[in-house]
XYZ file of C-alpha atoms in Angstrom:
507
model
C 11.824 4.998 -22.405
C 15.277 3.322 -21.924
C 16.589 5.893 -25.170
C 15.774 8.636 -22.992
C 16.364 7.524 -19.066
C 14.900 11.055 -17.730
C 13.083 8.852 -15.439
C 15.936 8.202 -13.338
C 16.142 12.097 -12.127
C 13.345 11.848 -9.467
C 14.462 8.154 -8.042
C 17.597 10.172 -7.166
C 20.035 7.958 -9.094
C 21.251 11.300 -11.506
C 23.294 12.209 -8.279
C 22.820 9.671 -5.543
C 25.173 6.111 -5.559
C 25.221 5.524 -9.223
C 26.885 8.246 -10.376
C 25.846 11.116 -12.936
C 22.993 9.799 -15.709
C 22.972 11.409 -19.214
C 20.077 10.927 -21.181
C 20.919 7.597 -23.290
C 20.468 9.101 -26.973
C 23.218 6.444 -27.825
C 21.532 3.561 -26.912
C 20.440 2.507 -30.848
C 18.267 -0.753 -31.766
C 21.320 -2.752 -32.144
C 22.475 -1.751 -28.235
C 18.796 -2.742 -27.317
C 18.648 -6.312 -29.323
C 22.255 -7.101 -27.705
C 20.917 -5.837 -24.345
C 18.163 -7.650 -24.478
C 19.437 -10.965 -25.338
C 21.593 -10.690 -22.506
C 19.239 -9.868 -19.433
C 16.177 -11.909 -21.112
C 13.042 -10.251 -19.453
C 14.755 -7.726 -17.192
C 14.819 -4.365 -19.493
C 10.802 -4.874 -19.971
C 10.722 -4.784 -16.104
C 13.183 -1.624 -16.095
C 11.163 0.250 -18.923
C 7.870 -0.632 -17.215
C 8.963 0.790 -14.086
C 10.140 3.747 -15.495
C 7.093 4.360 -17.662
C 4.785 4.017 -14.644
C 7.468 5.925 -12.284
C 6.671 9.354 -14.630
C 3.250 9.132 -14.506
C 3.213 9.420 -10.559
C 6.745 11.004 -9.085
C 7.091 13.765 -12.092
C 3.648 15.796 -11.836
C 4.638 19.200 -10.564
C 4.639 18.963 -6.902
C 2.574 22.089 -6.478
C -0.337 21.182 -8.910
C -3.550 20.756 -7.207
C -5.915 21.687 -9.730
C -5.713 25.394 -9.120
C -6.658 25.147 -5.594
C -3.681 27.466 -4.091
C -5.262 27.371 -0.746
C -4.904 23.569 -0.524
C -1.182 24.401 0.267
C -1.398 27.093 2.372
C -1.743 27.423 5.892
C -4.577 30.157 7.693
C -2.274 33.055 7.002
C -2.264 32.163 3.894
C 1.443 31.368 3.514
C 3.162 27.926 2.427
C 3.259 26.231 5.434
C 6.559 23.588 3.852
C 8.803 24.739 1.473
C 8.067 23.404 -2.540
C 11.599 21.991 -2.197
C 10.773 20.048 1.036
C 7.549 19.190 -0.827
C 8.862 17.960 -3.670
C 11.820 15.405 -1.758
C 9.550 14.128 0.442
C 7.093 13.273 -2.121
C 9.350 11.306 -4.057
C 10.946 9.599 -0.784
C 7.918 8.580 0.194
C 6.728 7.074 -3.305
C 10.164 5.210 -3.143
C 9.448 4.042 0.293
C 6.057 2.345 -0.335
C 7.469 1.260 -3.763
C 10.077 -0.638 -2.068
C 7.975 -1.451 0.761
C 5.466 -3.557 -1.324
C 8.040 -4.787 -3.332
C 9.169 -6.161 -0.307
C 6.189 -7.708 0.598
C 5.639 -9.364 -2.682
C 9.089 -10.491 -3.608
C 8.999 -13.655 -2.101
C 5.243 -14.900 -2.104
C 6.211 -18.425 -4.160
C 9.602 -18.535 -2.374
C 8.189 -18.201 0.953
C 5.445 -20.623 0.791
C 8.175 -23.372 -0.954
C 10.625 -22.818 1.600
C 8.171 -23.107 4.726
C 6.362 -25.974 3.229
C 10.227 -27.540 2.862
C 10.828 -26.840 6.178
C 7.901 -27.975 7.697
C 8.309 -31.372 6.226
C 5.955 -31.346 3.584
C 2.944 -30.985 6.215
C 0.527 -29.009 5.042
C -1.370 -28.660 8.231
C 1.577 -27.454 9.934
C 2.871 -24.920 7.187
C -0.829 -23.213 7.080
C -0.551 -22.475 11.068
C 3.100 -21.550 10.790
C 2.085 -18.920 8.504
C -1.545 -18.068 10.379
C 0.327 -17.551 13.543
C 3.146 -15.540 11.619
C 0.249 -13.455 10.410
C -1.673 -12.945 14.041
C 1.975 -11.634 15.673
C 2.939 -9.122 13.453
C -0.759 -8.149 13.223
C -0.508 -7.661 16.981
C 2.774 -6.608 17.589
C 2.213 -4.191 14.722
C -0.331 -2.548 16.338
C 2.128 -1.781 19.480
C 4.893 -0.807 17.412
C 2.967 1.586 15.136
C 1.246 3.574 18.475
C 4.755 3.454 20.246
C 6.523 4.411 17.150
C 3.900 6.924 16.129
C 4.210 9.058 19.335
C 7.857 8.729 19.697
C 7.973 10.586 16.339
C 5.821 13.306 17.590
C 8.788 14.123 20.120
C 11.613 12.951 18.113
C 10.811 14.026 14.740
C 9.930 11.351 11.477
C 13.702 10.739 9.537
C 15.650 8.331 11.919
C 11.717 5.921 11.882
C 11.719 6.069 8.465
C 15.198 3.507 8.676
C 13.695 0.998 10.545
C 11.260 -0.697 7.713
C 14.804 -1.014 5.123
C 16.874 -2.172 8.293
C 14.322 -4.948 8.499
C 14.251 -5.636 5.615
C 18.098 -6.486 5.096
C 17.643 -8.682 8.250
C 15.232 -10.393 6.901
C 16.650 -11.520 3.935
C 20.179 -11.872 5.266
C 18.550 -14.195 7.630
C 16.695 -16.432 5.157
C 19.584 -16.865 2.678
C 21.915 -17.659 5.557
C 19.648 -20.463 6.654
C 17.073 -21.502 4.372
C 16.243 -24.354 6.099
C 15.625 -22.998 9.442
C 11.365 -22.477 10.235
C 12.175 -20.505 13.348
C 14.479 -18.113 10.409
C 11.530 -18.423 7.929
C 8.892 -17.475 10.677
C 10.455 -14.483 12.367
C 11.645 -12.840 8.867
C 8.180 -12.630 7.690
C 7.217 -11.142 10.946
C 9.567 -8.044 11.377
C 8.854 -7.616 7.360
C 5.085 -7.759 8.283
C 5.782 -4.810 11.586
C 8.166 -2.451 10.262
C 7.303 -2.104 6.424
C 4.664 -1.303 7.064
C 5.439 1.080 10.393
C 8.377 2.947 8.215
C 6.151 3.029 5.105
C 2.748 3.440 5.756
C 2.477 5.087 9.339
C 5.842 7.127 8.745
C 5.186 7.996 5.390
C 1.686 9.178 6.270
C 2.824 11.162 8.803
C 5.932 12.834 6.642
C 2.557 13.822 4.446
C 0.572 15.157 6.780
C 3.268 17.417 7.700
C 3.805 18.722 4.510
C 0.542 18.688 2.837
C -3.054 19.930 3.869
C -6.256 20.024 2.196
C -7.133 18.941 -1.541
C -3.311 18.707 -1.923
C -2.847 16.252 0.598
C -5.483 13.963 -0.900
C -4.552 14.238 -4.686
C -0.968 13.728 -3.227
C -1.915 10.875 -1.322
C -3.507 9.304 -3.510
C -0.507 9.835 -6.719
C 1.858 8.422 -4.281
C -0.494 5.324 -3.126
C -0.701 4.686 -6.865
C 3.171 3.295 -6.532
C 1.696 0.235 -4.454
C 0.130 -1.028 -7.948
C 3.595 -0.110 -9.370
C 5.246 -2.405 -6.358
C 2.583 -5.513 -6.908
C 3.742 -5.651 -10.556
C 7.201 -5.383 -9.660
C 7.541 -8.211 -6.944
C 6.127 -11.103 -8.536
C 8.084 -10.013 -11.766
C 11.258 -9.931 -10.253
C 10.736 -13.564 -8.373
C 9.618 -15.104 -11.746
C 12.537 -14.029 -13.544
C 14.737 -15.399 -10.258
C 13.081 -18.737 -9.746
C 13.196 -19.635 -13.911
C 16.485 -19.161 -13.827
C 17.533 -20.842 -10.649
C 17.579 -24.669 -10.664
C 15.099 -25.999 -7.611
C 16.397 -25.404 -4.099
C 17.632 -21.750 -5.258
C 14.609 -20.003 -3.910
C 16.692 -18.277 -1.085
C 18.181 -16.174 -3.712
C 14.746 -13.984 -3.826
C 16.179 -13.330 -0.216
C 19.717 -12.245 -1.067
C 17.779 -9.642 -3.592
C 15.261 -8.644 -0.460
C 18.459 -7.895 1.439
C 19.809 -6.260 -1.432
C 16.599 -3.943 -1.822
C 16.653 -2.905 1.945
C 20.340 -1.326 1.223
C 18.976 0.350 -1.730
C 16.059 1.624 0.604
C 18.228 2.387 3.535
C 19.681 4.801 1.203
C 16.550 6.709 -0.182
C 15.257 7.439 3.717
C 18.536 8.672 4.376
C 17.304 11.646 1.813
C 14.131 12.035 3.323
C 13.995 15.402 4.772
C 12.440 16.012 8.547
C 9.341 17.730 8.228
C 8.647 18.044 12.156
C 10.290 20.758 12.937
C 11.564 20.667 16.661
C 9.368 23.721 17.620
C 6.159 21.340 16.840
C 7.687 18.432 18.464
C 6.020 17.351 21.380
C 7.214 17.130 25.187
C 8.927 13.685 25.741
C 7.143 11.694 28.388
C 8.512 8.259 28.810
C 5.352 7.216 30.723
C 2.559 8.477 28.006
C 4.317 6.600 25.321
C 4.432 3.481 26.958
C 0.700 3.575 27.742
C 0.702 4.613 23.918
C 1.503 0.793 23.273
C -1.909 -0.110 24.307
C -3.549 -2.511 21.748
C -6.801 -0.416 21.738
C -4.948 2.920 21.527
C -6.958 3.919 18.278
C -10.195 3.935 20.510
C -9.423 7.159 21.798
C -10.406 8.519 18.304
C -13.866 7.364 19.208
C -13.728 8.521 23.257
C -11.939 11.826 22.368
C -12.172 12.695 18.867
C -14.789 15.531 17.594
C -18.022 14.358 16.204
C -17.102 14.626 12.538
C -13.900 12.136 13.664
C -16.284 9.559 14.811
C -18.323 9.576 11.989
C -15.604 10.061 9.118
C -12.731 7.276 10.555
C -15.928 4.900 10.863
C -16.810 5.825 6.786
C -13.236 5.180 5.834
C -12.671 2.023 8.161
C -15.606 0.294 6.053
C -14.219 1.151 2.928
C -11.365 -0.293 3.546
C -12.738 -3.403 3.903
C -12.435 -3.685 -0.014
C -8.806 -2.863 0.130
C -7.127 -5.376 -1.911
C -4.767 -6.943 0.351
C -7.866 -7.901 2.427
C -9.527 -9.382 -1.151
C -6.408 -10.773 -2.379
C -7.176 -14.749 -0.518
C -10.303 -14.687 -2.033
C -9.276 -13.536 -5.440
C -6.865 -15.860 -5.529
C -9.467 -18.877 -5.042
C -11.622 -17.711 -7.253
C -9.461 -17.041 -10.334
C -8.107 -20.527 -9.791
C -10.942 -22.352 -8.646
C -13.751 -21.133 -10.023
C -12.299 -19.274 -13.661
C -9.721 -22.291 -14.028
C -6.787 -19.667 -14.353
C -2.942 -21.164 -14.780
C -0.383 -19.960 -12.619
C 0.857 -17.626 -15.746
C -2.932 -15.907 -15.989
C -2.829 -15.389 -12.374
C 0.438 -13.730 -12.509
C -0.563 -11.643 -15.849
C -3.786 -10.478 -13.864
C -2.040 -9.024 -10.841
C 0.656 -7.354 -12.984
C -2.271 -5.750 -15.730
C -3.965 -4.988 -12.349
C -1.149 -3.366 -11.190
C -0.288 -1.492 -14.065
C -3.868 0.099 -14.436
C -4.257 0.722 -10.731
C -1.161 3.035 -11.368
C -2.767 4.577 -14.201
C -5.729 5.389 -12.122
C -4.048 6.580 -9.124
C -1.901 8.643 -11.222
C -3.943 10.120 -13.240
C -8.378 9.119 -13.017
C -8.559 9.664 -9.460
C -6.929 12.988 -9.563
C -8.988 14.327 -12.154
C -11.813 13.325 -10.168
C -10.861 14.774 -6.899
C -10.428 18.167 -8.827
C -13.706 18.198 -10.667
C -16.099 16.745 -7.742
C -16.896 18.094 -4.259
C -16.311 15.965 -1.032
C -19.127 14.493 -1.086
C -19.545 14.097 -4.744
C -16.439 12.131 -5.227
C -17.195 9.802 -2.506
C -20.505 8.951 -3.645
C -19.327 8.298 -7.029
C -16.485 6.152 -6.210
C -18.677 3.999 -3.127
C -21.792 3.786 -5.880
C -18.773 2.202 -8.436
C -17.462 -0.418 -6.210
C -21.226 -1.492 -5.127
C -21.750 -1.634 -9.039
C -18.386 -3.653 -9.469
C -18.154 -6.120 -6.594
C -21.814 -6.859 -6.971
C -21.339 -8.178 -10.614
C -17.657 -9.573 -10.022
C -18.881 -12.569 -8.568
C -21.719 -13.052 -10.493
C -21.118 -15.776 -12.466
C -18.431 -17.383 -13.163
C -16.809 -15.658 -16.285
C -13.470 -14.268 -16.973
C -14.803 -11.795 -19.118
C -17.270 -10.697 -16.775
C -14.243 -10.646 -13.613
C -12.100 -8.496 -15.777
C -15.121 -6.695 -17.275
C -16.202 -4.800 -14.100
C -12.369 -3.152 -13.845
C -12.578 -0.350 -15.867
C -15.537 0.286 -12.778
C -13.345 -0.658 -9.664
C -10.398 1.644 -10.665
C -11.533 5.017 -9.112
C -12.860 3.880 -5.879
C -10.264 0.949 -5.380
C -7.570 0.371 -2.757
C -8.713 2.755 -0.729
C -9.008 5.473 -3.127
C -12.772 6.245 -2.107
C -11.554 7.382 1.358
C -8.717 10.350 -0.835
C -11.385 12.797 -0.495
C -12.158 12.363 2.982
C -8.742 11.790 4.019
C -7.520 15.278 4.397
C -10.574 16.082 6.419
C -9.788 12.871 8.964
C -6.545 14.682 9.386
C -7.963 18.481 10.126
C -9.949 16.627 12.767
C -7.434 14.755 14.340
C -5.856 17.889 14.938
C -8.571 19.987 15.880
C -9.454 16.796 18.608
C -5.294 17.290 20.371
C -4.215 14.600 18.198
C -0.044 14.062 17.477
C 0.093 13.566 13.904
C 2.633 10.387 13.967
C 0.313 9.252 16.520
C -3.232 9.475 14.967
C -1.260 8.208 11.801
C -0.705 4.950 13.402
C -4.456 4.721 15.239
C -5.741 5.677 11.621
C -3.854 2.560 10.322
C -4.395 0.420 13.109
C -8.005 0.606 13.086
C -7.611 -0.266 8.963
C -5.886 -2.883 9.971
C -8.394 -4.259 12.514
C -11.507 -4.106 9.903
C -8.895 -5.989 7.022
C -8.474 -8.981 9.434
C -12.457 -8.639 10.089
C -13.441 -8.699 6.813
C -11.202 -11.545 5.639
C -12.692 -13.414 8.491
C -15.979 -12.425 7.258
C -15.097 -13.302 3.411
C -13.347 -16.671 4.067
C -16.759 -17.972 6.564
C -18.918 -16.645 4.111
C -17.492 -18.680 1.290
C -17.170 -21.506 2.973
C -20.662 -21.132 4.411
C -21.108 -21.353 1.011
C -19.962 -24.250 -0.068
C -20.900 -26.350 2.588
C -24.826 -25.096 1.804
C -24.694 -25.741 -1.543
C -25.068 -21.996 -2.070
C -23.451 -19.776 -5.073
C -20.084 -18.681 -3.291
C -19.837 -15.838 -5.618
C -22.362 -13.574 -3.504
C -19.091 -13.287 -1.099
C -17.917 -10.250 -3.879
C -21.679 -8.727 -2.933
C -21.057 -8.822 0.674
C -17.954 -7.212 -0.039
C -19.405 -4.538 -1.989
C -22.227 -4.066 0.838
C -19.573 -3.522 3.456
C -17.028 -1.815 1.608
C -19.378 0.698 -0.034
C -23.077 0.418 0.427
C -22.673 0.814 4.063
C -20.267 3.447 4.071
C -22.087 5.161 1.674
C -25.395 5.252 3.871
C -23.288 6.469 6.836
C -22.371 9.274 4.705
C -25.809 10.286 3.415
C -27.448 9.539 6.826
C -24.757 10.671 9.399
C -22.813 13.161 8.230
C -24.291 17.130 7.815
C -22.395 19.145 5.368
C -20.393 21.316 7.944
C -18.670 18.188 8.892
C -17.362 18.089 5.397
C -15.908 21.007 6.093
C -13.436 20.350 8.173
C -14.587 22.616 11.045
C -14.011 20.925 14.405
C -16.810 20.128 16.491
C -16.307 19.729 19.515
C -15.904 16.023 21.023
C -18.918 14.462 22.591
C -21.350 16.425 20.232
């Protein structure tokens, strides 16, 4: 991979701050022994990266499985340009690549340096970081409905600066004072808002714009398959800091976050507008303010057509299995229950990582083109049931990391791809702005994550204190996250809503 370095051409790099790349056909074994003695792990990392970056960013941009009419609007013309396409699609797989990056780069650092600063209490570091959680979580949900509909009027590239501007204040605020809680608390909460406003709400927008039909979901899903890319990267990238830093050096995982949000700041730069200021929406100062309104995403139940209802309510459920909302639990049971070390854990999230690429890139794809609507959902929600269901139990590594191979195509949101594009066509057809349904879309994802964790974490404790198995929390998972979606589907939703068709709202 590192002999050849054509993976550099669609990060940008060929032509963008580092100068003109050649194809390394010089770099022998000897260059790579030498090289590799002197950056340790680091060219692994690099030739991972790159390895995993062409099996997402260099499919053809137009491919959708012979589908033309997936990328074409009802005149039957291109609706975006292939160029447009193809830049924004690798901007916005750059954009949630750095964005989890962000988010996972300083996981042991963070917890070490709040602990520090709280004294050693752990009491007082667990509601630090609780109530560090519950703002951004609420301001979030403001930010993403005011920032959504500003975009609608203002167009998507100067939003998509905001998550990498963050990002360098964060860290330059950390590394400046390490010590400081009130430094500690507010970095992780303007990392927690605008990452994910810039990345996921922007980024889903910048997609929707370009993209409709079967082609937005395969591309969806390709480019969601760089957050599996991101979770191997992060942790990486902090082990290799912290081992070489003597103790008290964990800031420096900071100085690299600010680092990365220059390096990101850069990419969105390139991102090309694809709101167009004839689609832009009239500016009114008043409606975006009421815009901020915490339950905002409701109106997609008080004004959205009847296939709206019915679809956002399927997808909200399955993301209840998302695996940021499984990732507390996972983490207690691979180290209380399987007796994991720290290096296990870490080798688990990075093979995880690495395959959910793999299936993002490639499996679910495949899938999407062989399978209707309906079919691929069912096939995907009837795999995680399967999966979650035996994950927990009993309590064997080989049967954990057994039921994978059955999680991949439905994981992480990846049962929703299918349904995804349809979601969109009815926001639409309801008078929905795109930035702005974006962000309710997200925000009511975000909602049903911090129910389920409640659910999860009460559940297993419940548990405990009953003297019950804890591992049928994986089965309640599976029930929420799939059986009942699933049943919604087969009992609630008729085959013209599959279509995409409109209904009117209230029937």
């Amino acid at each position: 991979i590192l002999a050849q370095a054509t993976w550099l051409k669609p990060i940008g790099l060929q032509k963008g701050l580092l100068g003109q790349f050649e194809p390394c056909a010089w770099f022998s074994l000897a260059h790579q022994r030498a090289y590799r003695r002197f950056v340790g792990g680091w060219w692994r990392l690099v030739a991972l990266v790159g390895a995993c970056w062409s099996l997402v960013a260099m499919a053809p941009i137009g491919d959708n499985g012979g589908s033309g009419a997936a990328a074409r609007n009802q005149s039957g013309e291109s609706s975006t340009p292939p160029e447009v396409k193809a830049k924004l699609f690798r901007g916005v797989c750059l954009s949630w690549f750095f964005a989890v990056v962000a988010h996972t780069l300083n996981l042991q650092s963070e917890a070490i340096l709040i602990r520090n600063a709280c004294g050693g209490d752990l009491a007082k570091t667990a509601r630090v970081v609780s109530n560090c959680n519950a703002l951004a979580g609420i301001l979030g949900i403001a930010v993403n409905q005011v920032g959504g509909r500003l975009s609608d009027s203002l167009g998507r590239s100067a939003f998509y600066q905001l998550g990498p501007i963050a990002q360098l204040l964060a860290g330059a605020m950390v590394f400046t004072n390490p010590g400081s809680l009130a430094a500690l608390a507010w970095s992780k909460v303007l990392r927690g808002i605008f990452t994910t406003f810039s990345g996921t709400v922007m980024g889903s927008a910048g997609m929707r714009d370009c993209f409709e039909g079967q082609e937005l979901g395969i591309k969806t899903t390709k480019a969601g398959s760089i957050i599996g890319l991101g979770i191997m990267v992060g942790p990486v990238i902090e082990g290799l800091i912290l081992r070489r830093m003597k103790a008290g050096g964990e800031r420096a995982s900071y100085a690299i976050l600010a680092l990365l949000g220059v390096v990101n700041a850069a990419v969105s730069l390139q991102m090309p507008e694809t709101l167009g200021k004839a689609k832009r929406a009239t500016l009114d100062l008043a409606v975006v303010l009421r815009s901020g309104s915490p339950f905002g995403f409701l109106r997609i139940y008080s004004h959205g057509t009847a296939a709206l209802k019915k679809l956002a309510t399927v997808c909200v459920f399955q993301s209840m299995i998302d695996g940021k909302t499984m990732s507390d639990l996972t983490q207690i049971w691979l180290r209380e229950h399987l007796k994991l070390s720290l290096e296990a854990i870490r080798n688990f999230v990075v093979s995880f990582g690495f395959l959910s690429v793999l299936s993002g890139a490639k499996l679910t794809p495949a899938l999407m083109r062989r399978m209707s609507v309906r079919g691929f959902t069912t096939f995907t929600n009837l795999t995680n049931i399967i999966a979650f269901s035996l994950r927990g139990s009993m309590e064997r590594s080989a049967v954990f990391f057994g039921v994978l191979p059955l999680m991949l195509p439905g994981v992480n949101g990846a049962s929703s791809a299918a349904l995804g594009p349809i979601v969109n066509a009815e926001c639409v057809a309801s008078g929905f702005g795109v930035g702005e349904s974006s962000a309710w879309l997200s925000n009511l994802r975000a909602m049903a994550g911090v129910l389920a964790t409640l659910i999860y974490g009460h559940f297993y404790a419940w548990c405990k204190r009953r003297g019950f198995y804890p591992g049928h929390t994986y089965a309640i998972a599976g029930l929420l996250g799939a059986a009942v979606p699933q049943a919604l589907l087969s009992l609630a939703v008729g085959p013209a809503e599959l279509a995409g068709g409109g209904a009117p709202a209230g029937t």
